[in-house]
Short mmCIF file of C-alpha atoms in Angstrom, two decimals:
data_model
loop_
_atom_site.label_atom_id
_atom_site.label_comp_id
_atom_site.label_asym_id
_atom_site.label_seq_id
_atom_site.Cartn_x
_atom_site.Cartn_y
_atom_site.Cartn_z
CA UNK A 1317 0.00 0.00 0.00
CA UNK A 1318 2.98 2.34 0.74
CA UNK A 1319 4.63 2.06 -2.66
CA UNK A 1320 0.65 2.71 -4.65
CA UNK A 1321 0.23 5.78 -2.34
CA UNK A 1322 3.95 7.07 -3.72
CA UNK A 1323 3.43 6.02 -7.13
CA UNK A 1324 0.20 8.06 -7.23
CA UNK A 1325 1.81 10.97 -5.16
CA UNK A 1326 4.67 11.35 -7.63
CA UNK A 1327 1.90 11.62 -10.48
CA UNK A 1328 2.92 8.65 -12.64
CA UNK A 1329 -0.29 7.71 -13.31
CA UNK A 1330 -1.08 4.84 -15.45
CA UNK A 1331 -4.08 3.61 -16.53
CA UNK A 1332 -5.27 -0.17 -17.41
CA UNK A 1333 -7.94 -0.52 -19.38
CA UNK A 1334 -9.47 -4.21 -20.17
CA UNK A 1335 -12.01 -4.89 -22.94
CA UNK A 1336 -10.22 -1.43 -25.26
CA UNK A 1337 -11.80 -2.09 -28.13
CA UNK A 1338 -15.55 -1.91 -26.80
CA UNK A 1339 -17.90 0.38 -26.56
CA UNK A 1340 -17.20 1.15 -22.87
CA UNK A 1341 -13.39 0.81 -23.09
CA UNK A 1342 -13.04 2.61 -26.65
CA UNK A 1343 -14.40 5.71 -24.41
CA UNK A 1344 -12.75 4.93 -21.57
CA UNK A 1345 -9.11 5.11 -23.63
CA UNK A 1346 -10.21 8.68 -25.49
CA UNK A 1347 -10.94 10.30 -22.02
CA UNK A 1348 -7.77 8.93 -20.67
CA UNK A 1349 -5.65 10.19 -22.86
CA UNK A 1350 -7.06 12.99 -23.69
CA UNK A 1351 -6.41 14.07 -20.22
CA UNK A 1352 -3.04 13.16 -20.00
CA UNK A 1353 -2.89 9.69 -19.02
CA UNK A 1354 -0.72 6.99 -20.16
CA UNK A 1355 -2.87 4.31 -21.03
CA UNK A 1356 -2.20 1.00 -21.52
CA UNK A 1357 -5.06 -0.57 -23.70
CA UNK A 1358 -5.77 -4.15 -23.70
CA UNK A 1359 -7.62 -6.34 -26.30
CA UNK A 1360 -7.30 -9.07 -28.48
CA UNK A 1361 -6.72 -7.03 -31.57
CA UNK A 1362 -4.90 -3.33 -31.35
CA UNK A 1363 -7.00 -0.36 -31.99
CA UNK A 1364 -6.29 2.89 -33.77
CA UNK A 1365 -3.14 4.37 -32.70
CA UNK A 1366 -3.56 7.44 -30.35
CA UNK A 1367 -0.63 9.55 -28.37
CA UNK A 1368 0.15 8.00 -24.68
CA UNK A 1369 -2.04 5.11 -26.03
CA UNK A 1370 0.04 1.57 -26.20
CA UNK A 1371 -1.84 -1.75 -26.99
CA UNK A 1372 -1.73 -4.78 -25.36
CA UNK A 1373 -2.94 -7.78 -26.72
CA UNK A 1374 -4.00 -10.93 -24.57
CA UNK A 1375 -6.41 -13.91 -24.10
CA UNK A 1376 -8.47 -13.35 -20.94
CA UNK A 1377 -9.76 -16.20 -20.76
CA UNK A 1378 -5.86 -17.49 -20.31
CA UNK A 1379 -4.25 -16.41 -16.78
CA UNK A 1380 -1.15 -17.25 -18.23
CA UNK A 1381 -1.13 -14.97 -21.37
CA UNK A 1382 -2.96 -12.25 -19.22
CA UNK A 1383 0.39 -12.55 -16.50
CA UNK A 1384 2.96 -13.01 -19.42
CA UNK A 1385 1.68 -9.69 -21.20
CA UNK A 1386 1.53 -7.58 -17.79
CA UNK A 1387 4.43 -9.02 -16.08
CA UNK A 1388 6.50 -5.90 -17.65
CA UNK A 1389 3.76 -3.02 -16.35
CA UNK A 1390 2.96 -1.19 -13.82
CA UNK A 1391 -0.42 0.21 -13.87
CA UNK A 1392 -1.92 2.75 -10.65
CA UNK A 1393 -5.27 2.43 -12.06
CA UNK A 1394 -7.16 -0.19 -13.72
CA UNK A 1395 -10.53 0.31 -15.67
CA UNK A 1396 -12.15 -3.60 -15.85
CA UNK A 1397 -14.65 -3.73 -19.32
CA UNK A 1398 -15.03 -6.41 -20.97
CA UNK A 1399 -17.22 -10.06 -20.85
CA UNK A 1400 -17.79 -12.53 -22.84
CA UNK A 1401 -21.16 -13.68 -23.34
CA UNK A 1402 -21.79 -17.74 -22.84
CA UNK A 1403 -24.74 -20.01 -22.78
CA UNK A 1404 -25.75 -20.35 -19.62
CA UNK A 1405 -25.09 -18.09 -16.32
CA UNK A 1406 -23.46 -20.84 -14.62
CA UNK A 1407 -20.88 -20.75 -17.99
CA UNK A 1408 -20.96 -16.58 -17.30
CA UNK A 1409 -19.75 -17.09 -14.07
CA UNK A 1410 -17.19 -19.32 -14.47
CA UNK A 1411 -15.60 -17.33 -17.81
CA UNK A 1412 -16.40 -13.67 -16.84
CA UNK A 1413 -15.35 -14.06 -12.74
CA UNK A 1414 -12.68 -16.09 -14.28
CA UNK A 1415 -11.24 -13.42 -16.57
CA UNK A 1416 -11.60 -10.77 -13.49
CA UNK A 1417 -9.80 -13.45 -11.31
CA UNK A 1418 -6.84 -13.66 -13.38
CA UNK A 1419 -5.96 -10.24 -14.58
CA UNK A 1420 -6.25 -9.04 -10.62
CA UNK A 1421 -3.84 -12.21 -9.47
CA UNK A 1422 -1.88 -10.83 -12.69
CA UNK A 1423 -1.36 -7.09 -11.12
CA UNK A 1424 -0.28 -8.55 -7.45
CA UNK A 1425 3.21 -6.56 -6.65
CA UNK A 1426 2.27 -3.67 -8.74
CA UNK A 1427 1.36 -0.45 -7.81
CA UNK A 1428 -2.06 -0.70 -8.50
CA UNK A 1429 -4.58 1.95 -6.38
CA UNK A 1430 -7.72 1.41 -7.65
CA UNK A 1431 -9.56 -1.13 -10.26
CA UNK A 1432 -12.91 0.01 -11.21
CA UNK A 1433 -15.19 -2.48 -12.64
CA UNK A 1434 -18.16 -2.07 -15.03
CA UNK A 1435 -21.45 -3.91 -14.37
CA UNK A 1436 -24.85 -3.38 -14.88
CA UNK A 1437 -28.37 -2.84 -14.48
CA UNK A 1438 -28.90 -7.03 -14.34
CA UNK A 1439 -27.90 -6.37 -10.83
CA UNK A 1440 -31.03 -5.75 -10.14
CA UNK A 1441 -33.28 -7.32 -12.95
CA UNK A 1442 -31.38 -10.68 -12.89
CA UNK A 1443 -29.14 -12.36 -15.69
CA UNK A 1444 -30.41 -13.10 -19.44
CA UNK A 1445 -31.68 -16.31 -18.17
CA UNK A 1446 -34.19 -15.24 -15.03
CA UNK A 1447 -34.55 -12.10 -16.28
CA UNK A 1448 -36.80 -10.26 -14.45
CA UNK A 1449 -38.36 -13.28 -13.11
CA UNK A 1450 -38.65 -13.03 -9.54
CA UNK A 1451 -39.66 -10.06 -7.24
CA UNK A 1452 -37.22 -7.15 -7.76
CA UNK A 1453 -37.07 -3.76 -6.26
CA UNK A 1454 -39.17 -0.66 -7.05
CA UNK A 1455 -37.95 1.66 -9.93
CA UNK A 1456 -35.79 3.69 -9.82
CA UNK A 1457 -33.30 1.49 -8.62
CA UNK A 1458 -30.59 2.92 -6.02
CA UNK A 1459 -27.72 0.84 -4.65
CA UNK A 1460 -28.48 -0.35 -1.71
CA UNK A 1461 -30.64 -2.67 -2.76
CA UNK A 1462 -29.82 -6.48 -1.73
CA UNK A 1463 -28.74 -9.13 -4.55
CA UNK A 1464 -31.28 -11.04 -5.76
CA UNK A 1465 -31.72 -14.79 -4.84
CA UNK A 1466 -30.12 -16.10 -8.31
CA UNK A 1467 -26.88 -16.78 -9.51
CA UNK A 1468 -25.24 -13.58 -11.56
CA UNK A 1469 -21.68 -13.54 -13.08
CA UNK A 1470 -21.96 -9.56 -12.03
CA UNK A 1471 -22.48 -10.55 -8.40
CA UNK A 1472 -19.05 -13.33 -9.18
CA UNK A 1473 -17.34 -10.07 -10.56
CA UNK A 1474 -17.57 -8.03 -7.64
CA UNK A 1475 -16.93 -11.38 -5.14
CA UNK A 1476 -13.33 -11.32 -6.72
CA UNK A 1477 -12.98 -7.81 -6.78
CA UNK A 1478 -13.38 -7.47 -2.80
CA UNK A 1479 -11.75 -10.03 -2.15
CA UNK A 1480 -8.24 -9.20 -4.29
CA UNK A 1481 -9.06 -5.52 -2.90
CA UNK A 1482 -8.76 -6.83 0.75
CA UNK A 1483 -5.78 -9.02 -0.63
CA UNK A 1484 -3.80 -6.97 -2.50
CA UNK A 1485 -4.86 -3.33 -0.66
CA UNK A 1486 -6.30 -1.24 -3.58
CA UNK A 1487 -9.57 0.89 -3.00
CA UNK A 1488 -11.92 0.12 -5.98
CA UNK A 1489 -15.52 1.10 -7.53
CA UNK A 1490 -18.38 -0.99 -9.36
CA UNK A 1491 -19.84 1.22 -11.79
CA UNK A 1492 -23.85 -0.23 -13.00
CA UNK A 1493 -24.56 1.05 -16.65
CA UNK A 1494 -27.76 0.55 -18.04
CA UNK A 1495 -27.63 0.56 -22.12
CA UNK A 1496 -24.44 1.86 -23.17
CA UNK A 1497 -24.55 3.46 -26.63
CA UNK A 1498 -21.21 4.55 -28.04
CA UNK A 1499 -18.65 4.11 -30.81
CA UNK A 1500 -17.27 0.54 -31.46
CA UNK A 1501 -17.81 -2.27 -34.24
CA UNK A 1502 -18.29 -5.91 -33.57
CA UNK A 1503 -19.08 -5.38 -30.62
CA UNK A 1504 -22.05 -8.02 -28.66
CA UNK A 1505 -24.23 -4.89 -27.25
CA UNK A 1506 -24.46 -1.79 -29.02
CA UNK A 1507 -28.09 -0.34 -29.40
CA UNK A 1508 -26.81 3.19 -31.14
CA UNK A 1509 -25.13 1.37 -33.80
CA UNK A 1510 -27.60 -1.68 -34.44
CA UNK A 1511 -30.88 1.27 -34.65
CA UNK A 1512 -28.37 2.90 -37.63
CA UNK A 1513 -27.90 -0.10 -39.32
CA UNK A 1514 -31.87 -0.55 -39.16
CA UNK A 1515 -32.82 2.84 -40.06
CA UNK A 1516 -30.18 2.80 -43.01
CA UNK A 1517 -31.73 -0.57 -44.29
CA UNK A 1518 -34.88 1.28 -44.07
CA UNK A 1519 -33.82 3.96 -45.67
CA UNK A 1520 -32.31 2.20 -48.97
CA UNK A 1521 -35.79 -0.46 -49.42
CA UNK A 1522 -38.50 2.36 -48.44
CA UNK A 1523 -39.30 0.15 -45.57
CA UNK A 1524 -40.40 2.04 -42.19
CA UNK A 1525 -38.56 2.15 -39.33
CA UNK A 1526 -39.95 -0.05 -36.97
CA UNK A 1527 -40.41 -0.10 -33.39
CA UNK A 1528 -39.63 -3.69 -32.40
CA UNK A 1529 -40.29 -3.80 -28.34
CA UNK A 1530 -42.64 -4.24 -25.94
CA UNK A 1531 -46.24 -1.71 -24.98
CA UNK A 1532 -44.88 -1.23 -21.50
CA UNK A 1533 -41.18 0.15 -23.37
CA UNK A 1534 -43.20 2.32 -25.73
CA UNK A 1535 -44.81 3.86 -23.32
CA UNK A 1536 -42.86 3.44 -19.91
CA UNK A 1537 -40.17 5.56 -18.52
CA UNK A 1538 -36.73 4.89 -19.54
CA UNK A 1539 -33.03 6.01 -19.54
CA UNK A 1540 -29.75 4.96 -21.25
CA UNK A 1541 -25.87 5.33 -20.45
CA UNK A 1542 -23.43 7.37 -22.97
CA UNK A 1543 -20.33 5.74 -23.13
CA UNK A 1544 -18.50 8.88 -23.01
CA UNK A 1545 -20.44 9.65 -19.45
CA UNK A 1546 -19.15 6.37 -18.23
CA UNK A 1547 -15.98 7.15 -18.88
CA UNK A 1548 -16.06 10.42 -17.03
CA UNK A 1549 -17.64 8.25 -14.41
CA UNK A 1550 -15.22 5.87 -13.71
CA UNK A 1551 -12.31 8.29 -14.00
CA UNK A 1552 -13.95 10.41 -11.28
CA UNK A 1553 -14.64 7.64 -9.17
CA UNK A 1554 -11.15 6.07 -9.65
CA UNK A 1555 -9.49 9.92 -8.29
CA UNK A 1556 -11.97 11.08 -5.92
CA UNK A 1557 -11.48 9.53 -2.08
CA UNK A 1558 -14.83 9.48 -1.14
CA UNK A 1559 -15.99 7.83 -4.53
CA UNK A 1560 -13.17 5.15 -3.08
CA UNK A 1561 -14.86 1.04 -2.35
CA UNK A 1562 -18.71 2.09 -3.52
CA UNK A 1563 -20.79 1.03 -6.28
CA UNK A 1564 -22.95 3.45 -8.23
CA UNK A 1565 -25.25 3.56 -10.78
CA UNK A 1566 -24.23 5.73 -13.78
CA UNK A 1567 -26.98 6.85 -16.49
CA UNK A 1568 -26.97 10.15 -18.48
CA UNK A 1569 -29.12 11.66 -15.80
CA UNK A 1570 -32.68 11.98 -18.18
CA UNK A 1571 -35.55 9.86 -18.75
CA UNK A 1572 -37.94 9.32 -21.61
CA UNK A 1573 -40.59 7.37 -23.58
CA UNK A 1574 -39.48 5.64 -26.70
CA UNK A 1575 -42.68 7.19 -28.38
CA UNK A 1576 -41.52 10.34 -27.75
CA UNK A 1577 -37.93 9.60 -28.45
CA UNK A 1578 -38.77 6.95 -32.18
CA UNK A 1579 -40.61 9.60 -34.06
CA UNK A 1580 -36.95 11.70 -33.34
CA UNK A 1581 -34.85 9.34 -34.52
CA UNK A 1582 -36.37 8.46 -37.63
CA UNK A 1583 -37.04 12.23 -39.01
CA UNK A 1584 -33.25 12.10 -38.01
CA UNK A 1585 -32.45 9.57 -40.83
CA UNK A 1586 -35.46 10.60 -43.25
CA UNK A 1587 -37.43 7.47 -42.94
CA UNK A 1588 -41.60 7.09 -42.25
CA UNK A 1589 -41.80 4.98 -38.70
CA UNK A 1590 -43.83 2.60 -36.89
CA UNK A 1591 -44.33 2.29 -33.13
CA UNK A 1592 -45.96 -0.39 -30.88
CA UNK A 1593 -48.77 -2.00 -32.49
CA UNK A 1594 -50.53 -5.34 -30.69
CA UNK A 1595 -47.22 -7.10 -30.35
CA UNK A 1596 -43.31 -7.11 -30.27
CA UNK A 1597 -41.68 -7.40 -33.74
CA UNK A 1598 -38.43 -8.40 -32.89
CA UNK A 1599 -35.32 -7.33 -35.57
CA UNK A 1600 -33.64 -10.76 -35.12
CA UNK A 1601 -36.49 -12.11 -36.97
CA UNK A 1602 -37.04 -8.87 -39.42
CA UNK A 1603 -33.58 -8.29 -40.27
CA UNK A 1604 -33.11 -11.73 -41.01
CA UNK A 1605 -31.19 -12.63 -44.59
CA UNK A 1606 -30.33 -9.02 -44.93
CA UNK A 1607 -26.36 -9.80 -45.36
CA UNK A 1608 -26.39 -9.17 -48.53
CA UNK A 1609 -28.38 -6.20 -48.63
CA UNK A 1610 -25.93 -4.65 -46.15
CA UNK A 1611 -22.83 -5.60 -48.54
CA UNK A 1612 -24.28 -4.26 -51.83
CA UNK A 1613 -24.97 -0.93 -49.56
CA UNK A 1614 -21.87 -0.68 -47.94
CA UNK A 1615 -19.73 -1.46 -51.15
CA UNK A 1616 -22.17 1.40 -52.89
CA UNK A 1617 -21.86 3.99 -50.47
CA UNK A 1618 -18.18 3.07 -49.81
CA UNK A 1619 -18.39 2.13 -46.31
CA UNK A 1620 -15.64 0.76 -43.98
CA UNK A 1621 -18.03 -2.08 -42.57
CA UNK A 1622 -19.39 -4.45 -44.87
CA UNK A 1623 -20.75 -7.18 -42.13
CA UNK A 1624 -23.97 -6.65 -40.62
CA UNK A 1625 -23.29 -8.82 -37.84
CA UNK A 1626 -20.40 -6.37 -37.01
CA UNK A 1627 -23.34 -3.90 -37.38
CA UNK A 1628 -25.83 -4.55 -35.67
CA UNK A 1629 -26.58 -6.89 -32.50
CA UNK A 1630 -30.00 -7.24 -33.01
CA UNK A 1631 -30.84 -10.16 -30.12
CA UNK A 1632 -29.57 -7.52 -27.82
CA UNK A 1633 -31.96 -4.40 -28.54
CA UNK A 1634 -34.62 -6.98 -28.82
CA UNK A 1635 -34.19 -7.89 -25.42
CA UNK A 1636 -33.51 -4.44 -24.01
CA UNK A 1637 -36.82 -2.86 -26.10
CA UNK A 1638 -38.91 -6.11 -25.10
CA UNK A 1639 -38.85 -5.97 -21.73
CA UNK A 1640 -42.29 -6.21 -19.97
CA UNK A 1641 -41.18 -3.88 -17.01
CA UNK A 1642 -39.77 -0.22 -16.07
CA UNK A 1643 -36.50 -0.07 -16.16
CA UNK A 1644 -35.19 3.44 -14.28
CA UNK A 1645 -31.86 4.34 -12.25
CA UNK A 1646 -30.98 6.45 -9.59
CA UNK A 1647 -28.19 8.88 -9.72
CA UNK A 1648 -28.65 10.40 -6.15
CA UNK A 1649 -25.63 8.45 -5.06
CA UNK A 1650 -23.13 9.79 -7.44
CA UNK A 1651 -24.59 13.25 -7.01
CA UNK A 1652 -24.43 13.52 -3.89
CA UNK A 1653 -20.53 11.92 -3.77
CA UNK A 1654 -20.08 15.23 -6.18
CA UNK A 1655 -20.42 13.55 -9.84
CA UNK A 1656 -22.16 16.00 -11.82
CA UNK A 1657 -21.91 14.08 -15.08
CA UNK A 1658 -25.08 14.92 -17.59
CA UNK A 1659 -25.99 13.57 -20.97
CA UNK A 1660 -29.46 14.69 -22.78
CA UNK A 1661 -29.82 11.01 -24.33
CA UNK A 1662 -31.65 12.47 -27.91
CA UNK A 1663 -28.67 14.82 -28.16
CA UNK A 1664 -25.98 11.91 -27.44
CA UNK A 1665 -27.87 9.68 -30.38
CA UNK A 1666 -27.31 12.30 -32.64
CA UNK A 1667 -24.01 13.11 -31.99
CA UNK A 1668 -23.32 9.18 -32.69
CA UNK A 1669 -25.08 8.79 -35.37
CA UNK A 1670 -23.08 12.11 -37.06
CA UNK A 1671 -19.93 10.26 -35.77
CA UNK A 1672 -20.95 7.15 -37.44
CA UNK A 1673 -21.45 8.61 -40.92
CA UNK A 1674 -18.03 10.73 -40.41
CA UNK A 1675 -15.91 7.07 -39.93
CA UNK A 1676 -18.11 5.92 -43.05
CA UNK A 1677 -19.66 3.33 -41.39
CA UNK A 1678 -23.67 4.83 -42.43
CA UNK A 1679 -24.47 6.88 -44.89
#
């Protein structure tokens, strides 16, 4: 604990981020450095190069190329993104604790001072598999709340994360996103650039753009996480004491309906739109067989993506747009622990979107 405290005193700050090539740590790596940090980025493929930005590529699944790759570093600050999405929860647990379990047994003897970790809302609805299923607590949702009674690879997460914080002495912070919307391709979870790809497709047949959730999401309460706003989140968190061994939710501090916020989106890309009408009409079943549609586009338009499925993860806004329940978050927590973080969520879709068309990846 002595030699962290120095390290950090003396300013050499370096930052660890796991799962760079995400949505979440894509963000995470722009606000680092863009504030000064040396960043170390890790991932199974290199990203785009960036000043004080130097990639690190590893297995995560493997402690042993996780330890062989670090063994040289000496991060003060680690920023913990990524998953991997399995079968079953039992299979999330073992992989996903797993790949926390080993990079934190990989950073024992370094001057590490804090390792914040990325959740999310699932703490409190439940994993993919019992989702939503039993009794869960009132919306908003706020912290404190007690785990529920079923086995969740997030609750895993943060079992390993106490415990290597007790072990090895570093002060850490669980940070519970609900959708995260931001810039990254191929990744497993990325509403903002899966409802381009749809509008887009929409766009080039004369189709509309339709809604493809649930009643209770067209017309319920909701809010989202910018990526960007989680970064500033965890950075705060990971340099402000009192931020030090809490978890918080982080969302971009608005809500809205989806009714109000469809019509928006469409009249953004010029298309005619549908909303709820008697049933769900899930994409992974409408945007079914459109491969090919997508390559004769993208080769038309000249765009750098030419894979839907590096597109668009359409299972995933199915599920987040079909849920049968309210899904809201508190920010109280972080407010009051001084975060004043704020994104207007129709403003941060736009400003996507327009960052999306500049890297040629829509139209």
């Amino acid at each position: 604990m002595t030699i962290v405290n120095q390290t950090v005193q003396d300013g050499q700050r370096t930052a660890l981020v796991v799962g760079a090539s995400g949505i979440a740590g894509s963000a995470l790596v722009e606000t680092l450095s863009a504030a000064g940090w040396s960043v170390l980025a890790l991932a199974r493929k290199p990203g785009a190069n960036r000043d004080g930005v130097r990639w690190l590529s590893a297995d995560l699944t493997s402690p042993e190329s996780v330890a062989a790759i670090l063994a040289p570093e000496r991060p003060t600050h680690v920023f913990f993104t990524a998953w991997s999405r399995q079968d079953t929860e039992e299979e999330n647990i073992a992989v996903n604790a797993g790949m926390l379990r080993g990079l934190l047994a990989a950073l024992r003897g370094k001057p590490v001072a804090h390792v914040a970790l990325m959740t999310g809302l699932k703490h409190y609805l439940g994993p993919f598999e019992a989702y939503a299923a039993g009794e869960m607590a009132d919306t908003p949702f706020h912290e404190e709340e007690p785990r529920l009674p079923v086995r969740n690879f997030y609750y895993a997460q943060e079992d390993e994360l106490f415990a290597a914080s007790s072990e090895q002495g570093f002060t850490w912070s669980v940070h519970r996103a609900h959708t995260v919307i931001g810039h990254a391709v191929g990744n497993a979870m990325n509403m903002g650039l899966t409802l381009a790809a749809q509008a887009t497709l929409c766009r080039a047949t004369g189709e509309p753009f339709v809604f493809p959730g649930s009643e209770t999401q067209w017309n319920g309460l909701t809010d989202m996480t910018d990526a960007g706003l989680l970064a500033e989140h965890m950075l705060w968190a990971s340099t402000t004491p009192g931020a030090a061994n809490e978890a918080f939710n982080i969302v971009n501090g608005d809500v809205f309906r989806w009714r109000w916020m469809w019509p928006k989106l469409a009249a953004h890309f010029g298309v005619e739109w549908e909303g709820y009408h008697r049933a769900p009409r899930p994409l992974e079943q409408a945007m079914k067989g459109r491969e090919d549609q997508w390559r004769e586009l993208a080769l038309r338009h000249g765009l750098a993506e030419q894979h839907l499925d590096r597109m668009a993860s359409w299972w995933h806004t199915d599920g987040d747009l079909g849920r049968n329940i309210e899904v809201v978050a508190d920010m109280g927590k972080s407010r009051a622990a001084g975060f004043t973080g704020y994104r207007r969520t129709f403003d941060a879709f736009i400003s996507l979107f327009d960052r999306y068309r500049a890297d040629q990846l829509i139209p």
